């Protein structure tokens, strides 16, 4: 049970981040949602989660591509007991044609943001003698595919940062781990299914099995609830000695 703990989840107004935030709220944690927008619906989402699960939930706007914003998010939240570094973007292009601004944005949002939020969150965790840092990496933090150089470099970097932070916090009641999802069925992925069906002239089930999940041996998507559940496990007492490691939630992808 995480009641009384405060969890910041970066990039959490949709997809995996939102799923993780809802799961932590179910466990009783107070929630800080985040993205770079500041819309009424962002704040309404936090209000709804708070009301549904009987916890305090707030939305704080901060752009994870900007280091000072990342640190300001943690300070505006008044520190946190649980930090989930989830914000991330993707761009696909051959390395010799990769747009420099996309490279820089992906490294900033997918990797450097976790450095900044972790640096800002650690002093408070040390004071309280308890902390959980969960970095949402990827199967692409452990293995590669062509045309995703920035994403894969950043996610491998997240795994390296995870191990280093674990060593620097070992024995202090703080753990730092990375979750490495394979394909997760998020609204973004869901929205690609109709196009893929058209391009390949296949029905939904076939395009999922034969095209989208070709590298995922289970041929099943992971769900945001499963990533949330894995995060909650890493925050539980049973996981107190799990630190500096990765947990794959990838239907066997990295076992291949
Ligand atoms: P998504 O696009 O639904 O969510 C990304 C979140 O990050 C959104 O809430 C978005 O608003 C936020 N975000 C983007 N840029 C931001 C910025 N500059 N500042 C603050 N927030 C920002 O995608 P998702 O699939 O839920 O991805 C979440 C994380 O999971 C990412 O790090 C992604 O790399 C990782 N991941 C996803 C999959 C998958 O199959 N969906 C697989 C492995 C890893």
Short mmCIF file of C-alpha atoms and ligand atoms in Angstrom, two decimals:
data_model
loop_
_atom_site.label_atom_id
_atom_site.label_comp_id
_atom_site.label_asym_id
_atom_site.label_seq_id
_atom_site.Cartn_x
_atom_site.Cartn_y
_atom_site.Cartn_z
CA UNK A 1 0.00 0.00 0.00
CA UNK A 2 1.37 3.36 -1.09
CA UNK A 3 -0.94 5.68 0.86
CA UNK A 4 0.82 8.83 2.01
CA UNK A 5 3.41 8.55 -0.78
CA UNK A 6 3.57 11.07 -3.59
CA UNK A 7 4.28 9.83 -7.11
CA UNK A 8 5.34 12.04 -10.01
CA UNK A 9 4.81 10.43 -13.42
CA UNK A 10 6.30 12.41 -16.31
CA UNK A 11 4.39 12.42 -19.61
CA UNK A 12 1.24 11.05 -18.01
CA UNK A 13 -1.75 12.64 -19.74
CA UNK A 14 -2.00 9.60 -22.07
CA UNK A 15 -0.73 6.10 -22.77
CA UNK A 16 1.62 4.25 -20.44
CA UNK A 17 2.20 7.21 -18.11
CA UNK A 18 -1.53 7.56 -17.50
CA UNK A 19 -1.87 3.80 -16.95
CA UNK A 20 0.98 3.88 -14.42
CA UNK A 21 -0.51 6.90 -12.63
CA UNK A 22 -3.91 5.20 -12.32
CA UNK A 23 -2.34 1.99 -10.96
CA UNK A 24 -0.33 3.94 -8.35
CA UNK A 25 -3.49 5.87 -7.39
CA UNK A 26 -5.25 2.49 -6.92
CA UNK A 27 -2.47 1.61 -4.46
CA UNK A 28 -3.24 4.83 -2.56
CA UNK A 29 -0.43 7.11 -3.76
CA UNK A 30 -1.02 10.83 -4.30
CA UNK A 31 -0.40 11.58 -7.95
CA UNK A 32 1.29 14.32 -9.95
CA UNK A 33 0.38 14.08 -13.62
CA UNK A 34 2.53 15.92 -16.16
CA UNK A 35 2.89 16.87 -19.78
CA UNK A 36 3.92 19.96 -21.73
CA UNK A 37 0.35 21.20 -22.35
CA UNK A 38 -1.84 23.15 -19.90
CA UNK A 39 -5.39 22.40 -21.00
CA UNK A 40 -8.56 22.22 -18.93
CA UNK A 41 -8.77 18.51 -19.82
CA UNK A 42 -5.29 17.87 -18.34
CA UNK A 43 -6.42 19.25 -14.98
CA UNK A 44 -9.80 17.49 -15.27
CA UNK A 45 -7.98 14.17 -15.75
CA UNK A 46 -6.11 14.67 -12.47
CA UNK A 47 -9.34 15.64 -10.71
CA UNK A 48 -11.05 12.49 -11.98
CA UNK A 49 -8.22 10.20 -10.83
CA UNK A 50 -8.21 11.86 -7.42
CA UNK A 51 -11.96 11.49 -7.01
CA UNK A 52 -12.09 7.89 -8.28
CA UNK A 53 -9.33 6.62 -6.02
CA UNK A 54 -9.65 8.92 -3.01
CA UNK A 55 -6.15 10.37 -3.36
CA UNK A 56 -4.72 13.84 -3.99
CA UNK A 57 -4.04 14.24 -7.69
CA UNK A 58 -2.69 17.29 -9.49
CA UNK A 59 -1.57 18.11 -12.99
CA UNK A 60 1.61 20.18 -13.33
CA UNK A 61 2.71 21.46 -16.73
CA UNK A 62 6.43 21.07 -17.45
CA UNK A 63 8.27 20.53 -20.73
CA UNK A 64 10.56 17.52 -20.33
CA UNK A 65 12.74 18.75 -23.21
CA UNK A 66 13.92 21.60 -20.95
CA UNK A 67 16.20 20.71 -18.03
CA UNK A 68 15.05 23.56 -15.75
CA UNK A 69 11.42 22.58 -16.36
CA UNK A 70 12.17 19.00 -15.27
CA UNK A 71 13.71 20.21 -12.01
CA UNK A 72 10.93 22.78 -11.51
CA UNK A 73 8.32 19.96 -11.82
CA UNK A 74 9.85 18.12 -8.86
CA UNK A 75 10.10 21.33 -6.81
CA UNK A 76 6.51 22.38 -7.65
CA UNK A 77 5.33 18.95 -6.48
CA UNK A 78 7.15 19.50 -3.16
CA UNK A 79 9.44 16.55 -3.92
CA UNK A 80 8.26 12.97 -4.35
CA UNK A 81 8.62 9.49 -2.92
CA UNK A 82 8.06 7.77 -6.27
CA UNK A 83 9.44 9.14 -9.52
CA UNK A 84 8.40 7.53 -12.79
CA UNK A 85 10.34 8.85 -15.76
CA UNK A 86 8.02 8.00 -18.63
CA UNK A 87 7.89 10.95 -21.08
CA UNK A 88 9.18 9.90 -24.46
CA UNK A 89 8.92 10.52 -28.20
CA UNK A 90 10.03 8.64 -31.30
CA UNK A 91 11.29 9.52 -34.77
CA UNK A 92 12.25 7.06 -37.49
CA UNK A 93 14.93 7.84 -40.12
CA UNK A 94 18.28 6.43 -41.30
CA UNK A 95 21.15 7.71 -39.15
CA UNK A 96 22.77 9.68 -41.99
CA UNK A 97 19.48 11.47 -42.66
CA UNK A 98 18.34 11.81 -39.05
CA UNK A 99 17.18 15.43 -38.46
CA UNK A 100 19.50 17.03 -35.90
CA UNK A 101 16.61 18.74 -34.08
CA UNK A 102 14.81 15.38 -33.72
CA UNK A 103 18.00 13.77 -32.37
CA UNK A 104 18.38 16.58 -29.82
CA UNK A 105 14.70 16.49 -28.80
CA UNK A 106 14.69 12.69 -28.34
CA UNK A 107 17.88 12.74 -26.26
CA UNK A 108 16.47 15.60 -24.14
CA UNK A 109 12.98 14.14 -23.54
CA UNK A 110 13.80 10.40 -23.41
CA UNK A 111 17.11 10.57 -21.51
CA UNK A 112 18.21 13.94 -20.07
CA UNK A 113 14.80 14.60 -18.44
CA UNK A 114 15.36 11.53 -16.22
CA UNK A 115 18.77 12.92 -15.18
CA UNK A 116 17.23 16.26 -14.19
CA UNK A 117 14.16 14.89 -12.34
CA UNK A 118 16.29 12.30 -10.53
CA UNK A 119 18.81 14.93 -9.45
CA UNK A 120 15.98 17.12 -8.14
CA UNK A 121 14.12 14.26 -6.38
CA UNK A 122 17.01 12.47 -4.65
CA UNK A 123 17.75 14.92 -1.78
CA UNK A 124 14.16 14.62 -0.48
CA UNK A 125 14.16 10.83 -0.87
CA UNK A 126 17.43 10.66 1.11
CA UNK A 127 15.97 12.86 3.87
CA UNK A 128 12.96 10.54 4.19
CA UNK A 129 15.07 7.39 3.79
CA UNK A 130 12.72 5.99 1.15
CA UNK A 131 12.39 6.39 -2.58
CA UNK A 132 11.47 4.52 -5.74
CA UNK A 133 12.69 5.62 -9.16
CA UNK A 134 11.19 3.72 -12.10
CA UNK A 135 12.43 4.59 -15.56
CA UNK A 136 10.25 3.51 -18.48
CA UNK A 137 12.92 2.39 -20.94
CA UNK A 138 12.06 -0.06 -23.75
CA UNK A 139 13.03 -3.35 -25.33
CA UNK A 140 15.02 -0.85 -27.39
CA UNK A 141 17.02 -0.10 -24.23
CA UNK A 142 18.47 -3.61 -24.55
CA UNK A 143 18.42 -4.35 -28.27
CA UNK A 144 18.31 -2.39 -31.54
CA UNK A 145 16.31 -2.02 -34.75
CA UNK A 146 17.30 0.01 -37.81
CA UNK A 147 16.23 3.67 -38.26
CA UNK A 148 15.64 4.40 -34.57
CA UNK A 149 19.16 5.61 -33.66
CA UNK A 150 18.16 8.47 -31.34
CA UNK A 151 15.46 6.48 -29.50
CA UNK A 152 17.69 3.44 -29.06
CA UNK A 153 20.71 5.50 -27.96
CA UNK A 154 18.51 7.35 -25.46
CA UNK A 155 16.87 4.18 -24.09
CA UNK A 156 20.24 2.40 -23.73
CA UNK A 157 21.33 5.58 -21.92
CA UNK A 158 18.34 5.32 -19.57
CA UNK A 159 19.39 1.78 -18.65
CA UNK A 160 22.93 3.04 -17.91
CA UNK A 161 21.62 5.95 -15.84
CA UNK A 162 19.38 3.50 -13.93
CA UNK A 163 22.36 1.32 -12.93
CA UNK A 164 24.46 4.33 -11.86
CA UNK A 165 21.70 5.88 -9.74
CA UNK A 166 21.13 2.47 -8.11
CA UNK A 167 24.80 2.32 -7.08
CA UNK A 168 24.74 5.88 -5.72
CA UNK A 169 21.62 5.18 -3.61
CA UNK A 170 22.29 1.57 -2.54
CA UNK A 171 21.50 0.94 1.12
CA UNK A 172 19.63 4.24 1.49
CA UNK A 173 16.08 2.89 1.18
CA UNK A 174 16.00 4.06 -2.42
CA UNK A 175 15.83 1.84 -5.49
CA UNK A 176 16.17 2.70 -9.17
CA UNK A 177 15.07 0.29 -11.90
CA UNK A 178 14.02 0.36 -15.53
CA UNK A 179 11.00 -1.32 -17.10
CA UNK A 180 11.61 -2.41 -20.69
CA UNK A 181 8.27 -2.77 -22.50
CA UNK A 182 7.90 -4.34 -25.90
CA UNK A 183 4.86 -3.16 -27.89
CA UNK A 184 2.21 -1.76 -25.58
CA UNK A 185 -1.31 -1.08 -26.81
CA UNK A 186 -1.62 2.69 -26.25
CA UNK A 187 -3.97 5.10 -28.07
CA UNK A 188 -1.02 6.00 -30.34
CA UNK A 189 -0.43 2.38 -31.38
CA UNK A 190 -4.20 1.72 -31.61
CA UNK A 191 -4.53 4.63 -34.05
CA UNK A 192 -1.91 3.06 -36.35
CA UNK A 193 -3.87 -0.20 -36.74
CA UNK A 194 -6.41 1.01 -39.38
CA UNK A 195 -3.59 2.44 -41.58
CA UNK A 196 -1.56 -0.76 -41.27
CA UNK A 197 -4.66 -2.78 -42.20
CA UNK A 198 -5.06 -0.70 -45.38
CA UNK A 199 -1.37 -0.73 -46.34
CA UNK A 200 -1.08 -4.52 -45.93
CA UNK A 201 -4.66 -5.32 -46.95
CA UNK A 202 -5.13 -7.47 -43.85
CA UNK A 203 -7.78 -7.70 -41.14
CA UNK A 204 -7.10 -6.36 -37.66
CA UNK A 205 -6.00 -9.65 -36.08
CA UNK A 206 -3.69 -10.55 -38.97
CA UNK A 207 -1.98 -7.17 -39.21
CA UNK A 208 -1.38 -7.21 -35.44
CA UNK A 209 0.03 -10.75 -35.52
CA UNK A 210 1.98 -10.73 -38.76
CA UNK A 211 3.15 -7.11 -39.03
CA UNK A 212 3.02 -5.15 -35.79
CA UNK A 213 4.00 -7.94 -33.38
CA UNK A 214 6.42 -9.79 -35.64
CA UNK A 215 9.22 -9.39 -33.07
CA UNK A 216 7.09 -10.08 -30.01
CA UNK A 217 6.96 -13.91 -29.66
CA UNK A 218 3.71 -13.86 -27.64
CA UNK A 219 2.10 -11.99 -30.58
CA UNK A 220 0.17 -10.09 -27.95
CA UNK A 221 0.49 -6.44 -26.95
CA UNK A 222 1.39 -5.61 -23.37
CA UNK A 223 -1.19 -3.34 -21.74
CA UNK A 224 -0.75 -0.07 -19.87
CA UNK A 225 -2.29 -1.81 -16.85
CA UNK A 226 0.50 -4.39 -16.97
CA UNK A 227 3.16 -1.68 -17.06
CA UNK A 228 1.34 0.01 -14.16
CA UNK A 229 1.28 -3.27 -12.23
CA UNK A 230 5.01 -3.80 -12.81
CA UNK A 231 5.67 -0.26 -11.55
CA UNK A 232 3.54 -0.90 -8.45
CA UNK A 233 5.48 -4.11 -7.80
CA UNK A 234 8.79 -2.19 -7.98
CA UNK A 235 7.35 0.21 -5.38
CA UNK A 236 6.26 -2.62 -3.07
CA UNK A 237 8.07 -4.00 -0.02
CA UNK A 238 8.80 -7.24 -1.92
CA UNK A 239 11.02 -5.25 -4.32
CA UNK A 240 13.14 -3.50 -1.68
CA UNK A 241 16.33 -5.31 -2.81
CA UNK A 242 15.60 -5.02 -6.52
CA UNK A 243 17.74 -2.15 -7.75
CA UNK A 244 19.88 -1.27 -10.73
CA UNK A 245 18.19 -3.74 -13.01
CA UNK A 246 15.73 -4.00 -15.88
CA UNK A 247 12.41 -5.84 -16.03
CA UNK A 248 11.28 -6.74 -19.53
CA UNK A 249 7.54 -6.73 -20.23
CA UNK A 250 7.89 -7.69 -23.87
CA UNK A 251 6.20 -11.04 -24.56
CA UNK A 252 9.62 -12.64 -25.04
CA UNK A 253 11.10 -10.12 -27.53
CA UNK A 254 14.52 -9.87 -25.84
CA UNK A 255 14.68 -13.64 -25.28
CA UNK A 256 14.91 -14.21 -29.02
P1 LIG B 1 2.37 8.45 -25.62
O1 LIG B 1 2.72 9.31 -26.78
O2 LIG B 1 0.96 7.99 -25.44
O3 LIG B 1 2.82 9.12 -24.28
C1 LIG B 1 3.93 9.96 -24.18
C2 LIG B 1 3.66 10.93 -23.07
O4 LIG B 1 4.76 11.83 -22.98
C3 LIG B 1 2.41 11.77 -23.35
O5 LIG B 1 1.72 11.98 -22.14
C4 LIG B 1 3.01 13.07 -23.85
O6 LIG B 1 2.17 14.17 -23.59
C5 LIG B 1 4.28 13.14 -23.04
N1 LIG B 1 5.29 14.01 -23.59
C6 LIG B 1 5.80 14.05 -24.85
N2 LIG B 1 6.69 15.05 -24.96
C7 LIG B 1 6.77 15.65 -23.76
C8 LIG B 1 7.49 16.75 -23.25
N3 LIG B 1 8.32 17.46 -24.01
N4 LIG B 1 7.29 17.11 -21.95
C9 LIG B 1 6.42 16.43 -21.17
N5 LIG B 1 5.70 15.37 -21.60
C10 LIG B 1 5.88 14.99 -22.88
O7 LIG B 1 3.36 7.20 -25.70
P2 LIG B 1 3.51 5.90 -24.78
O8 LIG B 1 3.53 4.76 -25.70
O9 LIG B 1 2.59 5.90 -23.64
O10 LIG B 1 5.01 6.10 -24.27
C11 LIG B 1 5.37 6.34 -22.92
C12 LIG B 1 6.79 5.85 -22.68
O11 LIG B 1 6.85 4.45 -22.89
C13 LIG B 1 7.83 6.46 -23.64
O12 LIG B 1 9.02 6.73 -22.94
C14 LIG B 1 8.04 5.36 -24.65
O13 LIG B 1 9.29 5.43 -25.25
C15 LIG B 1 7.89 4.14 -23.77
N6 LIG B 1 7.58 2.90 -24.50
C16 LIG B 1 6.40 2.76 -25.21
C17 LIG B 1 6.15 1.56 -25.88
C18 LIG B 1 4.86 1.33 -26.64
O14 LIG B 1 4.77 0.32 -27.34
N7 LIG B 1 3.86 2.17 -26.55
C19 LIG B 1 7.09 0.54 -25.83
C20 LIG B 1 8.28 0.72 -25.11
C21 LIG B 1 8.50 1.91 -24.44
#
